[in-house]
PDB file of C-alpha atoms in Angstrom:
ATOM      1  CA  ARG A 134      -9.817   3.997   1.229  1.00 65.00           C
ATOM      2  CA  PRO A 135      -7.615   3.692   4.300  1.00 81.00           C
ATOM      3  CA  ALA A 136      -9.087   3.510   7.806  1.00 93.00           C
ATOM      4  CA  LEU A 137      -5.953   3.599   9.918  1.00 96.00           C
ATOM      5  CA  VAL A 138      -5.556   4.312  13.638  1.00 95.00           C
ATOM      6  CA  ARG A 139      -2.290   5.147  15.324  1.00 96.00           C
ATOM      7  CA  ASP A 140      -1.514   4.401  18.971  1.00 96.00           C
ATOM      8  CA  GLY A 141       2.036   5.567  19.632  1.00 97.00           C
ATOM      9  CA  ALA A 142       4.217   3.525  17.309  1.00 97.00           C
ATOM     10  CA  ALA A 143       1.457   1.010  16.542  1.00 97.00           C
ATOM     11  CA  LEU A 144      -0.525   1.429  13.347  1.00 97.00           C
ATOM     12  CA  ARG A 145      -3.608  -0.681  12.704  1.00 97.00           C
ATOM     13  CA  GLY A 146      -6.650  -0.618  10.507  1.00 97.00           C
ATOM     14  CA  THR A 147      -7.858  -1.490   7.058  1.00 97.00           C
ATOM     15  CA  ILE A 148      -7.348  -0.483   3.466  1.00 97.00           C
ATOM     16  CA  ALA A 149     -10.069  -1.101   0.894  1.00 95.00           C
ATOM     17  CA  VAL A 150      -9.022  -1.636  -2.720  1.00 96.00           C
ATOM     18  CA  GLU A 151     -11.031  -2.000  -5.913  1.00 96.00           C
ATOM     19  CA  ASN A 152      -9.751  -3.234  -9.256  1.00 97.00           C
ATOM     20  CA  ARG A 153     -10.956  -0.621 -11.746  1.00 94.00           C
ATOM     21  CA  GLY A 154      -8.661  -1.855 -14.496  1.00 93.00           C
ATOM     22  CA  ASP A 155      -8.943  -4.561 -17.121  1.00 95.00           C
ATOM     23  CA  THR A 156      -6.468  -7.115 -15.736  1.00 95.00           C
ATOM     24  CA  VAL A 157      -6.790  -9.601 -12.880  1.00 97.00           C
ATOM     25  CA  TRP A 158      -4.649  -8.664  -9.872  1.00 97.00           C
ATOM     26  CA  LEU A 159      -2.816 -11.830  -8.865  1.00 97.00           C
ATOM     27  CA  ARG A 160      -2.457 -12.837  -5.241  1.00 96.00           C
ATOM     28  CA  ARG A 161       0.457 -15.147  -6.059  1.00 94.00           C
ATOM     29  CA  SER A 162       2.455 -16.512  -8.961  1.00 92.00           C
ATOM     30  CA  ALA A 163       5.091 -19.229  -9.349  1.00 91.00           C
ATOM     31  CA  ASP A 164       7.992 -16.754  -9.385  1.00 94.00           C
ATOM     32  CA  GLY A 165       6.348 -13.807  -7.559  1.00 92.00           C
ATOM     33  CA  VAL A 166       6.575 -11.529 -10.588  1.00 94.00           C
ATOM     34  CA  GLY A 167       3.465  -9.431 -11.082  1.00 95.00           C
ATOM     35  CA  VAL A 168       1.871 -10.309  -7.753  1.00 97.00           C
ATOM     36  CA  VAL A 169      -0.146  -7.275  -6.642  1.00 97.00           C
ATOM     37  CA  SER A 170       0.218  -5.927  -3.105  1.00 97.00           C
ATOM     38  CA  VAL A 171      -0.709  -2.731  -1.349  1.00 97.00           C
ATOM     39  CA  GLY A 172       2.557  -0.918  -0.771  1.00 97.00           C
ATOM     40  CA  LEU A 173       3.026   1.658   1.972  1.00 98.00           C
ATOM     41  CA  GLN A 174       5.870   4.136   1.772  1.00 98.00           C
ATOM     42  CA  LEU A 175       6.829   6.041   4.924  1.00 98.00           C
ATOM     43  CA  LEU A 176       7.236   9.790   4.413  1.00 98.00           C
ATOM     44  CA  SER A 177       8.205  12.731   6.590  1.00 98.00           C
ATOM     45  CA  PRO A 178       5.590  15.468   7.133  1.00 97.00           C
ATOM     46  CA  ALA A 179       7.404  17.369   4.326  1.00 97.00           C
ATOM     47  CA  ASN A 180       6.923  14.380   1.949  1.00 97.00           C
ATOM     48  CA  HIS A 181      10.543  13.166   2.014  1.00 98.00           C
ATOM     49  CA  ILE A 182      10.727   9.407   1.544  1.00 97.00           C
ATOM     50  CA  LEU A 183      11.974   7.775   4.739  1.00 98.00           C
ATOM     51  CA  ASP A 184      11.280   4.166   3.739  1.00 98.00           C
ATOM     52  CA  ARG A 185      10.080   3.322   0.226  1.00 96.00           C
ATOM     53  CA  GLU A 186       9.518  -0.323   1.230  1.00 96.00           C
ATOM     54  CA  PHE A 187       7.894   0.319   4.632  1.00 98.00           C
ATOM     55  CA  LEU A 188       5.152  -2.289   4.377  1.00 98.00           C
ATOM     56  CA  ARG A 189       3.511  -4.628   1.890  1.00 97.00           C
ATOM     57  CA  VAL A 190      -0.025  -5.893   2.443  1.00 97.00           C
ATOM     58  CA  PRO A 191      -0.759  -8.919   0.253  1.00 96.00           C
ATOM     59  CA  LEU A 192      -4.084  -9.499  -1.427  1.00 97.00           C
ATOM     60  CA  LEU A 193      -6.209 -12.225   0.165  1.00 95.00           C
ATOM     61  CA  VAL A 194      -7.577 -13.420  -3.194  1.00 96.00           C
ATOM     62  CA  ASN A 195      -7.081 -12.684  -6.894  1.00 97.00           C
ATOM     63  CA  LEU A 196      -9.111  -9.590  -7.789  1.00 98.00           C
ATOM     64  CA  ALA A 197     -10.791  -9.508 -11.181  1.00 98.00           C
ATOM     65  CA  PRO A 198     -11.835  -6.209 -12.758  1.00 98.00           C
ATOM     66  CA  GLY A 199     -14.715  -4.745 -10.771  1.00 98.00           C
ATOM     67  CA  GLU A 200     -13.944  -6.729  -7.618  1.00 98.00           C
ATOM     68  CA  ALA A 201     -12.958  -5.202  -4.272  1.00 97.00           C
ATOM     69  CA  SER A 202     -11.356  -6.364  -1.043  1.00 97.00           C
ATOM     70  CA  THR A 203     -10.534  -4.970   2.391  1.00 97.00           C
ATOM     71  CA  LEU A 204      -7.086  -5.727   3.789  1.00 97.00           C
ATOM     72  CA  GLY A 205      -5.852  -5.539   7.373  1.00 97.00           C
ATOM     73  CA  VAL A 206      -2.859  -3.397   8.322  1.00 97.00           C
ATOM     74  CA  ASP A 207      -0.695  -3.978  11.393  1.00 97.00           C
ATOM     75  CA  ALA A 208       2.637  -2.140  11.523  1.00 97.00           C
ATOM     76  CA  ARG A 209       5.142  -0.470  13.841  1.00 97.00           C
ATOM     77  CA  LEU A 210       6.309   3.049  13.090  1.00 98.00           C
ATOM     78  CA  PRO A 211       9.955   3.944  13.800  1.00 97.00           C
ATOM     79  CA  SER A 212       9.042   6.389  16.585  1.00 97.00           C
ATOM     80  CA  ALA A 213       6.047   6.618  18.890  1.00 97.00           C
ATOM     81  CA  SER A 214       6.128  10.420  18.923  1.00 96.00           C
ATOM     82  CA  ASP A 215       7.235  11.561  15.450  1.00 97.00           C
ATOM     83  CA  ALA A 216       4.697  12.587  12.810  1.00 97.00           C
ATOM     84  CA  TYR A 217       4.635  10.633   9.572  1.00 98.00           C
ATOM     85  CA  ARG A 218       2.754  10.420   6.324  1.00 98.00           C
ATOM     86  CA  LEU A 219       1.985   7.219   4.469  1.00 98.00           C
ATOM     87  CA  LYS A 220       1.898   7.009   0.710  1.00 97.00           C
ATOM     88  CA  ILE A 221      -0.380   4.116  -0.187  1.00 97.00           C
ATOM     89  CA  ASP A 222      -0.185   2.649  -3.665  1.00 97.00           C
ATOM     90  CA  LEU A 223      -0.498  -0.706  -5.357  1.00 97.00           C
ATOM     91  CA  VAL A 224       2.578  -2.474  -6.622  1.00 97.00           C
ATOM     92  CA  ALA A 225       2.972  -5.292  -9.127  1.00 97.00           C
ATOM     93  CA  GLU A 226       6.002  -6.952  -7.577  1.00 95.00           C
ATOM     94  CA  ARG A 227       9.189  -6.722  -9.654  1.00 95.00           C
ATOM     95  CA  VAL A 228       7.225  -4.898 -12.365  1.00 95.00           C
ATOM     96  CA  CYS A 229       6.091  -1.432 -11.244  1.00 96.00           C
ATOM     97  CA  TRP A 230       4.254   0.749  -8.781  1.00 96.00           C
ATOM     98  CA  PHE A 231       0.803   1.604 -10.127  1.00 96.00           C
ATOM     99  CA  GLU A 232       1.664   5.299  -9.657  1.00 96.00           C
ATOM    100  CA  ASP A 233       4.221   4.884 -12.457  1.00 95.00           C
ATOM    101  CA  HIS A 234       1.284   4.236 -14.793  1.00 93.00           C
ATOM    102  CA  ASP A 235      -0.952   7.188 -13.842  1.00 90.00           C
ATOM    103  CA  SER A 236      -2.655   5.719 -10.773  1.00 91.00           C
ATOM    104  CA  ARG A 237      -2.981   8.222  -7.929  1.00 94.00           C
ATOM    105  CA  PRO A 238      -1.602   7.058  -4.582  1.00 96.00           C
ATOM    106  CA  VAL A 239      -3.360   8.022  -1.374  1.00 96.00           C
ATOM    107  CA  ILE A 240      -1.398  10.006   1.212  1.00 96.00           C
ATOM    108  CA  VAL A 241      -2.497  10.022   4.841  1.00 96.00           C
ATOM    109  CA  ASP A 242      -1.040  11.640   7.940  1.00 96.00           C
ATOM    110  CA  VAL A 243      -0.343   9.306  10.861  1.00 95.00           C
TER     111      VAL A 243
END
């Protein structure tokens, strides 16, 4: 559930996430593999990927199944005047995007 506000090239707000699966989402690990982050991909208004690795928002704590958290977002867009879309998904670092396993990303216009 994103609550994002754009002011020119500045993008700020929050994203709420809830673990509806059966595995703990790790905030960190010794080698970084499997750490879960919120990943934002920058898209054009026509849904062309402009930056697949636009922003990562790390979890603040490990999230067990059924737990939720709200994360802050603070980013700069490439242009203050161009329209963009953000594709918001979770990513298990160096493993997969959740979308690759039937999770539905959220797309918002900014």
